[in-house]
């Protein structure tokens, strides 16, 4: 690796672990990134196509080489098809995750999921009511079964629209109808996106992008929203909870177990097994002080939000955390799990377990979790983790953990406000809080790890902008100390006053990436309270270090829901100026919001602040000049 650790990550644990990894001669994501350089310029611009076997083809951006693929597709068509397929993959990932949860809900209703239960009955009933299911004097399990059945209907083609779009403000829904992007079945939109991008189907770059928007909306107001709601029903709706973040959450004298991936279906059962008194006693009999469960990425966020389980790291830290030598077992479900992890673990005693029938990895032991066996399997495997404690070699835990508060579901935020969004709106009207921004998404080795998240968030809260965050961005800000009782020192005077009075940090952890829908629900509540559309509010979104196709789907549904969104890394679209112009300007006329791309977080903060002040002016509120 030719770069210095400080150029790679701003985090102390990351820098120290990079040094350790080098000493241990590990190959990391940064080494592999470097070995790929220079990456393909055609692909970076979205100008290569391998959709059919007359290709692969590419279009020359300088006008000298070929301008069309073998089939005759030009740059606009090729870029639009590639982007559409990114959205389809992202939407499919979130939505398939949602479907897995619905299947657990159905299994619970049938009494075929030992260990799982309905934890939030109130939420079950309120969501069931939204689906038109009567809940009076009805058995809880019957309601759960009916809801699972109705939600399965949202995935298919039986309905004209998906159910939960009813949560969007009326004006927004009318706009979607007018533009022709109202999402129908969740699977239908993804399937249609794939169909349209087959050779010789939709060759209108603009109509392809409209389908991409409809597909993304089927994720945001469909698959992801179902994932979040069913997770709350099964495992509890998050409430503010104390937690810790960074690699210092590992404990040298405990059996350490990590969960990595996205779906709480597995990690919740691992948590229960780790709390089982018999297994804890077993761990003590092996010389450990206890069992320490910690999270990585979004399944970590799910456990953090609901139980305060500590967070070891975000996406780019997942290889390095194994190099601590302190991890007895790592459970992987799916999404964002680097296929390199199993290889890294072969250098240590760490046992790697893959758990999903749809996600296999090299050098991992495969044990499939299903609703009927998950509880028992979790116990068996956690016992194996305990047995592995005695195989530990040298342990290196580089830092002390950072305290943080998590658990800010919409219900928790409204609860802190006294049950209505009014106090938040009053603070916005009074100008004490200028607006709110959702900072979301990943890490990406093209950029300095966590630099974009931390500096953007710091800039926003300094300027009295409330930040809500999710996913790997939320982990970055927790590690940076923006989510604990000391964090108000970073906030501007107005934000400090309001958050201080409410007893909350200036950056609210709203969960995993599917939980970005909580931001949609909150934005809708604010819009409804003001009798306006989401696009009129002083809100914005940002994905400063995004890498995944899921992040693209999130960005598209955010913009389509009326939220101006600033991306750090440029998506592969620069091969088509028509598409760049549509996404960064034209969408304003169609959907009332656009994308911007700005990798420098300080400049991104300026863009966002200007946007927020403009929206304030539009609402007749005081507006500051931003320079
Ligand atoms: O769904 S933020 S790197 S872990 S894609 Fe992945 Fe990105 Fe992290 Fe969660 Ni989201
Ligand atoms: Fe080439 Fe067209 Fe086939 Fe793409 S779809 S690989 S551009 S021939």
Coordinates of C-alpha atoms and ligand atoms in Angstrom, one line a residue:
X1 CA 0.0 0.0 0.0
X2 CA 1.6 3.3 -1.1
X3 CA -0.7 5.7 0.8
X4 CA -0.2 6.7 4.4
X5 CA -2.8 5.5 6.9
X6 CA -3.9 9.0 7.6
X7 CA -4.7 9.5 3.9
X8 CA -6.9 6.4 4.0
X9 CA -9.1 7.0 7.0
X10 CA -9.7 9.8 9.5
X11 CA -10.5 7.3 12.3
X12 CA -7.9 6.4 14.9
X13 CA -9.0 2.8 15.2
X14 CA -8.8 2.5 11.4
X15 CA -5.3 3.9 11.2
X16 CA -4.0 1.7 14.0
X17 CA -5.6 -1.4 12.5
X18 CA -4.2 -0.6 9.1
X19 CA -0.7 -0.7 10.7
X20 CA -1.6 -4.0 12.3
X21 CA -2.9 -5.4 9.0
X22 CA 0.3 -4.4 7.3
X23 CA 2.3 -6.1 10.0
X24 CA 0.1 -9.2 9.6
X25 CA 0.6 -9.0 5.8
X26 CA -3.1 -8.8 5.1
X27 CA -4.5 -7.7 1.8
X28 CA -7.2 -5.1 2.3
X29 CA -9.8 -3.4 0.3
X30 CA -7.5 -0.4 -0.3
X31 CA -4.7 -2.7 -1.7
X32 CA -7.2 -4.2 -4.1
X33 CA -8.5 -0.8 -5.0
X34 CA -5.0 0.4 -5.8
X35 CA -4.4 -2.7 -7.9
X36 CA -7.4 -1.8 -10.0
X37 CA -6.1 1.6 -10.9
X38 CA -6.7 3.1 -13.4
X39 CA -10.3 1.9 -13.4
X40 CA -12.0 1.7 -16.7
X41 CA -12.9 5.2 -18.0
X42 CA -15.8 4.0 -20.2
X43 CA -17.4 2.2 -17.2
X44 CA -16.8 5.3 -15.0
X45 CA -18.8 7.3 -17.4
X46 CA -21.5 4.6 -17.8
X47 CA -20.5 4.2 -21.5
X48 CA -19.8 0.5 -21.6
X49 CA -22.5 -2.1 -22.2
X50 CA -22.5 -5.9 -21.8
X51 CA -26.2 -6.4 -21.8
X52 CA -26.2 -8.7 -24.7
X53 CA -23.8 -11.1 -26.5
X54 CA -23.4 -8.9 -29.6
X55 CA -21.3 -6.9 -27.2
X56 CA -19.6 -5.9 -25.0
X57 CA -19.7 -2.4 -26.5
X58 CA -18.5 1.0 -25.6
X59 CA -19.1 4.5 -26.8
X60 CA -16.1 6.8 -27.2
X61 CA -16.7 10.0 -25.1
X62 CA -14.3 12.1 -27.3
X63 CA -16.3 11.4 -30.5
X64 CA -13.4 9.7 -32.2
X65 CA -14.2 6.0 -31.8
X66 CA -17.6 4.3 -32.0
X67 CA -20.6 6.4 -31.1
X68 CA -23.0 3.4 -31.0
X69 CA -23.1 -0.1 -29.7
X70 CA -23.5 -3.0 -32.1
X71 CA -27.3 -2.8 -31.7
X72 CA -27.3 0.9 -32.4
X73 CA -27.7 2.1 -28.8
X74 CA -26.1 5.5 -28.3
X75 CA -24.5 7.0 -25.1
X76 CA -27.9 8.2 -23.7
X77 CA -29.5 4.8 -24.0
X78 CA -26.5 2.9 -22.7
X79 CA -26.1 5.2 -19.7
X80 CA -29.8 5.2 -18.9
X81 CA -30.0 1.4 -19.1
X82 CA -26.9 1.0 -16.8
X83 CA -28.4 3.4 -14.3
X84 CA -31.8 1.7 -14.4
X85 CA -30.2 -1.6 -13.7
X86 CA -28.4 -0.2 -10.7
X87 CA -31.7 1.0 -9.3
X88 CA -33.3 -2.3 -10.0
X89 CA -30.5 -4.2 -8.1
X90 CA -30.7 -1.8 -5.2
X91 CA -34.5 -1.9 -5.0
X92 CA -34.4 -5.7 -5.3
X93 CA -31.9 -6.0 -2.4
X94 CA -33.9 -3.9 0.0
X95 CA -37.2 -5.4 -1.0
X96 CA -36.0 -9.0 -0.9
X97 CA -34.8 -8.2 2.6
X98 CA -38.3 -6.9 3.4
X99 CA -39.9 -10.0 2.0
X100 CA -37.8 -12.2 4.3
X101 CA -39.2 -10.3 7.2
X102 CA -42.7 -10.7 6.0
X103 CA -42.1 -14.5 5.8
X104 CA -41.0 -14.5 9.4
X105 CA -44.1 -12.6 10.3
X106 CA -46.2 -15.2 8.5
X107 CA -44.3 -18.0 10.2
X108 CA -44.9 -16.4 13.6
X109 CA -48.6 -16.2 12.9
X110 CA -48.6 -19.9 12.1
X111 CA -46.7 -20.7 15.2
X112 CA -43.8 -22.0 13.1
X113 CA -41.1 -19.6 14.2
X114 CA -39.9 -20.6 17.7
X115 CA -38.0 -17.7 19.4
X116 CA -39.6 -15.0 17.3
X117 CA -42.7 -13.1 18.6
X118 CA -44.7 -10.0 18.1
X119 CA -42.9 -7.4 20.2
X120 CA -44.8 -4.2 19.3
X121 CA -48.5 -5.1 19.2
X122 CA -49.5 -1.5 19.0
X123 CA -47.5 -1.0 15.8
X124 CA -48.8 -4.3 14.4
X125 CA -52.3 -3.0 14.8
X126 CA -51.7 0.5 13.5
X127 CA -49.9 -0.9 10.3
X128 CA -52.7 -3.5 9.9
X129 CA -55.2 -0.7 10.0
X130 CA -53.3 1.1 7.2
X131 CA -53.8 -2.1 5.2
X132 CA -57.5 -2.1 5.9
X133 CA -57.3 -5.0 8.3
X134 CA -59.7 -4.8 11.2
X135 CA -58.0 -5.3 14.6
X136 CA -60.9 -5.0 17.1
X137 CA -61.2 -8.1 19.2
X138 CA -59.0 -10.0 16.9
X139 CA -56.3 -12.4 18.0
X140 CA -52.8 -10.8 17.6
X141 CA -51.5 -13.8 15.6
X142 CA -54.5 -13.6 13.3
X143 CA -53.7 -9.9 12.7
X144 CA -50.1 -10.8 12.0
X145 CA -51.1 -13.5 9.5
X146 CA -53.5 -11.1 7.7
X147 CA -50.9 -8.4 7.6
X148 CA -48.2 -10.7 6.2
X149 CA -50.7 -11.8 3.5
X150 CA -51.6 -8.3 2.5
X151 CA -47.9 -7.2 2.5
X152 CA -47.1 -10.2 0.2
X153 CA -49.8 -8.7 -2.1
X154 CA -47.7 -5.5 -2.3
X155 CA -44.9 -7.4 -3.8
X156 CA -47.0 -8.8 -6.7
X157 CA -49.3 -7.5 -9.4
X158 CA -52.7 -7.9 -7.7
X159 CA -53.0 -4.2 -6.8
X160 CA -52.9 -0.9 -8.7
X161 CA -50.5 0.7 -6.2
X162 CA -48.5 -0.3 -3.2
X163 CA -50.3 0.3 0.1
X164 CA -47.9 2.5 2.1
X165 CA -47.6 5.3 -0.5
X166 CA -50.7 6.5 1.3
X167 CA -48.3 7.9 3.9
X168 CA -46.9 10.4 1.4
X169 CA -48.5 13.8 1.3
X170 CA -51.5 14.0 -1.0
X171 CA -49.9 16.5 -3.3
X172 CA -46.8 14.3 -3.8
X173 CA -49.0 11.4 -4.7
X174 CA -50.9 13.4 -7.2
X175 CA -47.6 14.5 -8.7
X176 CA -46.4 10.9 -9.0
X177 CA -49.7 10.1 -10.7
X178 CA -49.3 13.0 -13.1
X179 CA -45.7 12.0 -14.0
X180 CA -46.7 8.4 -14.3
X181 CA -44.3 7.0 -11.6
X182 CA -46.8 5.8 -9.0
X183 CA -45.3 2.4 -8.0
X184 CA -47.4 -0.6 -8.5
X185 CA -46.2 -4.0 -7.2
X186 CA -42.7 -4.0 -5.7
X187 CA -41.4 -7.0 -7.7
X188 CA -43.3 -5.7 -10.8
X189 CA -41.3 -2.5 -11.0
X190 CA -37.9 -4.3 -10.7
X191 CA -38.9 -6.9 -13.2
X192 CA -40.2 -4.2 -15.6
X193 CA -36.9 -2.3 -15.2
X194 CA -35.0 -5.4 -16.2
X195 CA -37.3 -6.0 -19.1
X196 CA -37.1 -2.5 -20.4
X197 CA -33.3 -2.6 -20.3
X198 CA -33.1 -5.8 -22.3
X199 CA -31.8 -5.2 -25.8
X200 CA -34.4 -3.8 -28.1
X201 CA -37.1 -2.8 -25.5
X202 CA -37.1 0.8 -24.1
X203 CA -34.7 3.0 -26.0
X204 CA -36.0 6.3 -24.7
X205 CA -33.4 7.5 -22.2
X206 CA -36.0 9.6 -20.5
X207 CA -38.6 6.9 -20.3
X208 CA -36.0 4.5 -18.9
X209 CA -35.2 7.0 -16.2
X210 CA -38.9 7.5 -15.3
X211 CA -39.1 3.7 -14.8
X212 CA -36.0 3.9 -12.6
X213 CA -37.8 6.5 -10.5
X214 CA -40.9 4.3 -10.3
X215 CA -38.7 1.3 -9.3
X216 CA -36.9 3.3 -6.6
X217 CA -40.3 4.5 -5.2
X218 CA -41.4 0.9 -5.0
X219 CA -38.3 0.4 -2.8
X220 CA -38.7 3.5 -0.6
X221 CA -42.4 3.4 0.0
X222 CA -42.6 -0.4 -0.5
X223 CA -39.9 -2.9 0.1
X224 CA -37.8 -0.9 2.5
X225 CA -40.8 0.5 4.3
X226 CA -42.2 -3.0 4.8
X227 CA -38.8 -4.1 6.1
X228 CA -38.7 -1.4 8.7
X229 CA -42.3 -1.8 9.8
X230 CA -42.1 -5.5 10.1
X231 CA -38.8 -5.3 12.0
X232 CA -40.4 -2.9 14.5
X233 CA -43.4 -5.3 14.9
X234 CA -41.2 -8.3 15.4
X235 CA -38.3 -6.9 17.4
X236 CA -39.6 -3.6 18.8
X237 CA -39.8 0.0 17.7
X238 CA -36.6 1.7 18.7
X239 CA -36.4 4.1 21.6
X240 CA -33.4 6.2 22.6
X241 CA -30.8 3.9 24.0
X242 CA -27.2 4.1 25.2
X243 CA -24.5 2.4 23.1
X244 CA -20.9 2.6 22.0
X245 CA -19.0 2.7 18.7
X246 CA -15.6 1.9 17.1
X247 CA -13.4 -1.1 17.5
X248 CA -12.9 -0.4 21.1
X249 CA -16.2 -2.1 21.7
X250 CA -14.5 -5.4 21.5
X251 CA -13.6 -6.8 25.0
X252 CA -10.3 -8.6 25.5
X253 CA -11.7 -10.7 28.4
X254 CA -15.0 -11.6 26.7
X255 CA -16.0 -14.0 24.0
X256 CA -16.5 -11.5 21.1
X257 CA -19.1 -12.2 18.5
X258 CA -19.9 -10.0 15.5
X259 CA -23.0 -9.8 13.3
X260 CA -22.5 -8.3 9.8
X261 CA -25.0 -7.7 7.1
X262 CA -28.5 -6.4 7.1
X263 CA -31.3 -8.6 8.2
X264 CA -32.3 -8.7 11.9
X265 CA -33.9 -12.1 11.3
X266 CA -30.5 -13.7 12.1
X267 CA -28.9 -11.1 14.4
X268 CA -31.9 -11.0 16.8
X269 CA -31.6 -14.7 17.4
X270 CA -27.8 -14.4 17.9
X271 CA -28.5 -11.7 20.5
X272 CA -30.9 -13.9 22.3
X273 CA -28.4 -16.8 22.3
X274 CA -25.7 -14.5 23.6
X275 CA -28.0 -13.6 26.5
X276 CA -28.9 -17.2 27.3
X277 CA -27.8 -17.7 31.0
X278 CA -26.7 -21.3 30.3
X279 CA -24.5 -20.2 27.4
X280 CA -23.1 -17.2 29.4
X281 CA -22.3 -19.7 32.2
X282 CA -20.6 -21.9 29.7
X283 CA -18.5 -18.9 28.5
X284 CA -17.4 -18.2 32.1
X285 CA -16.5 -21.9 32.6
X286 CA -14.1 -21.3 29.7
X287 CA -12.4 -18.4 31.4
X288 CA -14.2 -15.5 29.7
X289 CA -16.0 -12.8 31.7
X290 CA -19.0 -13.1 29.4
X291 CA -20.2 -12.9 25.8
X292 CA -19.9 -9.6 24.0
X293 CA -22.0 -9.1 20.9
X294 CA -21.1 -6.2 18.6
X295 CA -22.4 -5.2 15.2
X296 CA -21.0 -4.2 11.8
X297 CA -22.9 -2.3 9.1
X298 CA -26.7 -2.3 9.0
X299 CA -27.6 -5.5 10.9
X300 CA -25.4 -3.9 13.6
X301 CA -27.5 -0.7 13.3
X302 CA -30.7 -2.8 13.7
X303 CA -29.4 -4.2 17.0
X304 CA -28.0 -0.9 18.1
X305 CA -31.3 0.9 17.5
X306 CA -33.4 -1.7 19.4
X307 CA -31.1 -3.0 22.1
X308 CA -28.1 -0.7 22.4
X309 CA -25.8 -3.4 21.0
X310 CA -22.4 -1.7 20.4
X311 CA -21.1 -1.0 16.9
X312 CA -17.6 -2.2 15.9
X313 CA -17.5 -0.4 12.6
X314 CA -18.8 0.6 9.2
X315 CA -18.3 -0.9 5.8
X316 CA -14.6 -0.3 5.3
X317 CA -13.7 -1.4 8.8
X318 CA -15.1 -4.9 8.3
X319 CA -11.8 -6.5 7.3
X320 CA -9.7 -4.7 9.8
X321 CA -11.9 -5.6 12.8
X322 CA -11.0 -9.3 12.2
X323 CA -7.4 -8.4 12.4
X324 CA -7.8 -7.5 16.1
X325 CA -7.6 -11.2 16.7
X326 CA -10.3 -10.7 19.3
X327 CA -13.3 -12.1 17.4
X328 CA -14.4 -15.6 18.1
X329 CA -17.1 -15.7 15.5
X330 CA -18.6 -13.5 12.8
X331 CA -22.1 -14.1 11.4
X332 CA -22.8 -12.8 7.9
X333 CA -26.2 -12.6 6.4
X334 CA -26.3 -10.5 3.2
X335 CA -25.4 -7.3 1.4
X336 CA -22.2 -5.3 1.7
X337 CA -20.2 -8.3 3.0
X338 CA -16.9 -8.3 1.2
X339 CA -16.0 -11.7 -0.2
X340 CA -12.5 -11.2 1.1
X341 CA -13.6 -11.5 4.8
X342 CA -13.3 -15.3 5.0
X343 CA -9.8 -15.2 3.6
X344 CA -8.7 -12.6 6.2
X345 CA -10.2 -14.7 9.0
X346 CA -7.9 -17.7 7.9
X347 CA -5.0 -15.7 9.5
X348 CA -6.7 -15.7 12.9
X349 CA -8.8 -18.0 15.0
X350 CA -12.1 -16.3 13.9
X351 CA -14.8 -18.6 12.8
X352 CA -16.9 -17.2 9.9
X353 CA -20.5 -18.3 9.4
X354 CA -22.7 -17.5 6.5
X355 CA -26.4 -17.8 7.3
X356 CA -28.6 -17.1 4.3
X357 CA -29.7 -19.5 1.6
X358 CA -29.0 -16.7 -0.9
X359 CA -25.6 -15.5 0.3
X360 CA -22.5 -17.8 0.2
X361 CA -18.9 -16.7 0.7
X362 CA -15.5 -18.2 0.3
X363 CA -13.9 -19.6 3.5
X364 CA -17.1 -19.3 5.5
X365 CA -19.0 -22.2 7.1
X366 CA -22.5 -22.2 5.8
X367 CA -25.4 -22.7 8.3
X368 CA -28.7 -21.6 7.0
X369 CA -31.1 -19.8 9.3
X370 CA -34.8 -20.2 8.7
X371 CA -37.6 -19.1 11.0
X372 CA -38.2 -22.7 12.2
X373 CA -34.5 -23.4 13.2
X374 CA -33.0 -20.0 13.8
X375 CA -33.4 -20.0 17.6
X376 CA -31.8 -23.4 18.1
X377 CA -29.1 -22.9 15.5
X378 CA -28.1 -19.6 17.0
X379 CA -27.6 -21.3 20.4
X380 CA -25.5 -24.1 18.9
X381 CA -23.3 -21.7 17.0
X382 CA -22.8 -19.3 19.9
X383 CA -21.7 -22.3 22.0
X384 CA -19.1 -23.0 19.2
X385 CA -18.0 -19.4 19.4
X386 CA -17.5 -19.9 23.2
X387 CA -15.4 -23.0 22.5
X388 CA -13.3 -21.0 20.1
X389 CA -12.3 -18.6 22.9
X390 CA -9.4 -20.9 24.0
X391 CA -8.0 -20.8 20.4
X392 CA -7.3 -17.1 20.6
X393 CA -3.8 -15.8 19.9
X394 CA -2.6 -12.3 20.5
X395 CA -5.3 -9.7 20.8
X396 CA -5.0 -6.0 19.8
X397 CA -7.9 -3.7 20.6
X398 CA -6.7 -0.3 19.4
X399 CA -8.9 2.3 21.1
X400 CA -11.4 3.0 23.8
X401 CA -15.1 3.0 22.7
X402 CA -17.0 6.2 22.0
X403 CA -20.3 6.5 23.8
X404 CA -23.4 7.3 21.7
X405 CA -27.1 7.4 21.9
X406 CA -29.2 5.7 19.2
X407 CA -32.7 4.6 18.7
X408 CA -34.5 7.6 17.1
X409 CA -37.4 6.1 15.3
X410 CA -40.1 8.5 14.1
X411 CA -42.1 7.4 17.1
X412 CA -39.2 8.2 19.5
X413 CA -38.6 11.6 17.9
X414 CA -42.2 12.6 18.1
X415 CA -42.3 11.2 21.6
X416 CA -39.3 13.5 22.6
X417 CA -41.3 16.4 21.1
X418 CA -44.4 15.6 23.1
X419 CA -46.3 13.6 20.5
X420 CA -46.5 16.0 17.6
X421 CA -44.1 17.6 15.1
X422 CA -45.2 21.1 16.2
X423 CA -42.3 21.9 18.5
X424 CA -39.8 20.9 15.8
X425 CA -41.7 23.1 13.3
X426 CA -41.8 25.9 15.8
X427 CA -38.0 25.7 16.2
X428 CA -37.6 25.7 12.4
X429 CA -40.1 28.7 12.0
X430 CA -38.2 30.6 14.7
X431 CA -35.0 29.9 12.8
X432 CA -33.3 28.3 15.7
X433 CA -33.1 25.1 13.6
X434 CA -32.6 26.1 10.0
X435 CA -33.7 22.8 8.6
X436 CA -32.9 19.1 8.7
X437 CA -30.7 16.8 6.6
X438 CA -30.5 13.1 6.3
X439 CA -26.9 11.9 5.9
X440 CA -26.9 8.4 4.7
X441 CA -24.9 5.7 2.9
X442 CA -21.7 3.9 2.7
X443 CA -17.9 4.1 2.7
X444 CA -16.0 4.0 -0.5
X445 CA -12.2 3.4 -0.9
X446 CA -12.1 6.0 -3.6
X447 CA -12.5 8.6 -0.8
X448 CA -10.9 9.0 2.6
X449 CA -12.8 6.8 5.0
X450 CA -15.4 8.7 7.1
X451 CA -14.0 12.1 6.0
X452 CA -17.0 13.0 4.0
X453 CA -19.5 12.0 6.6
X454 CA -17.8 13.6 9.6
X455 CA -17.0 16.9 7.9
X456 CA -20.4 17.3 6.3
X457 CA -22.2 16.6 9.5
X458 CA -19.9 18.8 11.5
X459 CA -20.5 21.7 9.1
X460 CA -24.3 21.2 9.1
X461 CA -24.7 21.0 12.9
X462 CA -22.4 24.0 13.4
X463 CA -24.9 25.9 11.2
X464 CA -27.9 24.9 13.2
X465 CA -29.1 22.2 10.9
X466 CA -30.4 19.1 12.6
X467 CA -28.9 15.9 11.2
X468 CA -30.6 12.5 11.1
X469 CA -28.5 9.7 9.8
X470 CA -28.6 6.0 9.0
X471 CA -26.3 3.2 7.7
X472 CA -22.6 3.6 7.6
X473 CA -22.9 7.4 7.8
X474 CA -24.6 6.9 11.2
X475 CA -21.7 4.8 12.4
X476 CA -19.2 7.4 11.2
X477 CA -20.8 10.1 13.2
X478 CA -21.2 7.9 16.3
X479 CA -17.5 7.1 16.2
X480 CA -16.7 10.8 15.8
X481 CA -18.6 11.6 19.0
X482 CA -21.6 13.5 17.5
X483 CA -24.1 11.4 19.3
X484 CA -23.4 11.6 23.0
X485 CA -24.0 14.1 25.8
X486 CA -20.8 16.0 24.8
X487 CA -21.9 16.4 21.2
X488 CA -23.9 19.7 21.7
X489 CA -20.5 21.5 21.9
X490 CA -20.4 21.0 18.1
X491 CA -23.8 22.4 17.4
X492 CA -24.7 26.0 16.6
X493 CA -26.4 28.1 19.2
X494 CA -30.0 27.5 18.1
X495 CA -29.6 23.8 17.5
X496 CA -27.8 23.5 20.9
X497 CA -30.6 25.2 22.7
X498 CA -33.4 23.0 21.2
X499 CA -31.5 19.7 21.4
X500 CA -30.3 20.6 24.9
X501 CA -33.9 21.3 26.0
X502 CA -35.1 18.0 24.5
X503 CA -32.1 16.1 25.9
X504 CA -31.1 14.7 22.5
X505 CA -27.8 14.9 20.5
X506 CA -27.7 17.2 17.4
X507 CA -27.3 14.1 15.2
X508 CA -30.1 11.5 15.6
X509 CA -29.4 7.9 14.6
X510 CA -32.4 6.7 12.7
X511 CA -31.2 3.2 11.9
X512 CA -30.1 1.0 9.0
X513 CA -30.3 1.8 5.3
X514 CA -33.8 0.3 4.9
X515 CA -34.7 2.7 7.8
X516 CA -34.2 5.6 5.5
X517 CA -37.9 5.2 5.1
X518 CA -38.2 6.6 8.6
X519 CA -36.9 9.9 7.1
X520 CA -39.6 9.7 4.5
X521 CA -42.3 9.2 7.2
X522 CA -40.9 12.1 9.3
X523 CA -40.7 14.4 6.2
X524 CA -44.3 13.5 5.4
X525 CA -45.4 14.3 8.9
X526 CA -43.7 17.7 8.7
X527 CA -45.2 18.4 5.3
X528 CA -48.7 17.4 6.4
X529 CA -48.4 19.5 9.5
X530 CA -47.6 22.5 7.3
X531 CA -50.2 21.6 4.7
X532 CA -47.5 21.4 2.0
X533 CA -45.4 19.0 0.0
X534 CA -42.1 17.5 1.1
X535 CA -40.3 19.5 -1.6
X536 CA -41.3 22.8 0.0
X537 CA -39.6 22.0 3.3
X538 CA -36.1 23.1 4.3
X539 CA -34.8 19.5 4.1
X540 CA -32.0 17.8 2.2
X541 CA -30.3 14.4 1.9
X542 CA -26.7 13.5 1.4
X543 CA -24.7 10.4 0.6
X544 CA -21.1 11.6 1.0
X545 CA -19.3 8.3 0.5
X546 CA -21.9 6.0 -1.2
X547 CA -20.7 2.9 -3.1
X548 CA -23.7 0.5 -3.4
X549 CA -26.5 0.1 -5.9
X550 CA -28.9 0.3 -2.9
X551 CA -27.6 3.8 -2.2
X552 CA -28.6 4.7 -5.8
X553 CA -32.1 3.5 -5.3
X554 CA -32.3 5.4 -2.0
X555 CA -31.0 8.6 -3.7
X556 CA -33.6 8.3 -6.5
X557 CA -36.5 7.7 -4.2
X558 CA -35.4 10.6 -1.9
X559 CA -35.3 13.0 -4.9
X560 CA -38.6 11.6 -6.3
X561 CA -40.1 12.2 -2.8
X562 CA -39.0 15.8 -3.1
X563 CA -35.8 15.8 -1.2
X564 CA -32.7 17.5 -2.7
X565 CA -29.9 15.1 -2.5
X566 CA -26.1 15.7 -2.7
X567 CA -24.0 12.7 -3.6
X568 CA -20.3 12.5 -2.8
X569 CA -18.9 10.2 -5.5
X570 CA -20.2 10.8 -9.1
X571 CA -22.4 8.0 -10.4
X572 CA -21.5 6.4 -13.7
X573 CA -23.6 8.9 -15.8
X574 CA -21.2 11.5 -17.2
X575 CA -21.2 9.8 -20.6
X576 CA -24.6 11.3 -21.2
X577 CA -25.0 15.1 -20.6
X578 CA -28.7 14.7 -21.3
X579 CA -29.0 12.4 -18.2
X580 CA -26.6 14.6 -16.1
X581 CA -28.8 17.6 -16.9
X582 CA -32.0 15.8 -16.2
X583 CA -30.8 14.5 -12.8
X584 CA -29.2 17.8 -11.7
X585 CA -31.6 20.3 -13.2
X586 CA -34.5 19.0 -15.1
X587 CA -36.0 16.9 -12.3
X588 CA -36.7 20.1 -10.4
X589 CA -39.5 20.9 -12.9
X590 CA -40.8 17.4 -12.8
X591 CA -40.5 16.3 -9.2
X592 CA -39.5 19.5 -7.3
X593 CA -36.0 18.2 -6.4
X594 CA -32.7 17.3 -8.0
X595 CA -29.4 15.6 -7.3
X596 CA -26.1 17.4 -6.9
X597 CA -22.7 15.8 -6.9
X598 CA -20.0 17.3 -4.6
X599 CA -17.2 15.1 -3.1
X600 CA -15.8 17.9 -1.0
X601 CA -18.0 17.9 2.2
X602 CA -17.3 21.5 3.0
X603 CA -18.6 22.5 -0.4
X604 CA -21.5 20.0 -0.1
X605 CA -22.5 21.7 3.2
X606 CA -22.6 25.0 1.4
X607 CA -24.9 23.6 -1.3
X608 CA -27.2 22.2 1.3
X609 CA -27.3 25.3 3.4
X610 CA -28.1 27.4 0.3
X611 CA -30.9 25.0 -0.6
X612 CA -32.3 25.1 3.0
X613 CA -32.2 28.9 3.1
X614 CA -34.0 29.1 -0.2
X615 CA -36.7 26.7 1.0
X616 CA -37.1 28.8 4.1
X617 CA -37.6 31.9 2.0
X618 CA -40.1 29.9 -0.1
X619 CA -42.1 29.2 3.1
X620 CA -41.9 32.9 4.1
X621 CA -39.5 32.2 6.9
X622 CA -36.4 34.3 7.6
X623 CA -33.5 33.3 5.3
X624 CA -29.8 33.8 5.8
X625 CA -27.3 34.5 3.1
X626 CA -24.9 31.6 2.7
X627 CA -21.3 32.2 1.5
Ligands
LIG1 O1 -27.3 -0.8 3.6 S1 -24.6 2.2 4.1 S2 -22.1 0.2 2.9 S3 -23.9 -1.4 5.1 S4 -25.3 0.0 1.5 FE1 -23.8 -1.1 2.9 FE2 -23.8 1.3 2.3 FE3 -23.1 0.6 4.6 FE4 -26.0 -1.0 5.0 NI1 -26.4 0.8 3.3
LIG2 FE1 -23.8 -3.8 -27.4 FE2 -26.3 -3.1 -27.7 FE3 -25.7 -5.5 -26.8 FE4 -25.3 -3.4 -25.3 S1 -27.2 -4.2 -25.9 S2 -23.9 -5.1 -25.6 S3 -24.8 -1.8 -26.8 S4 -25.2 -4.7 -28.8

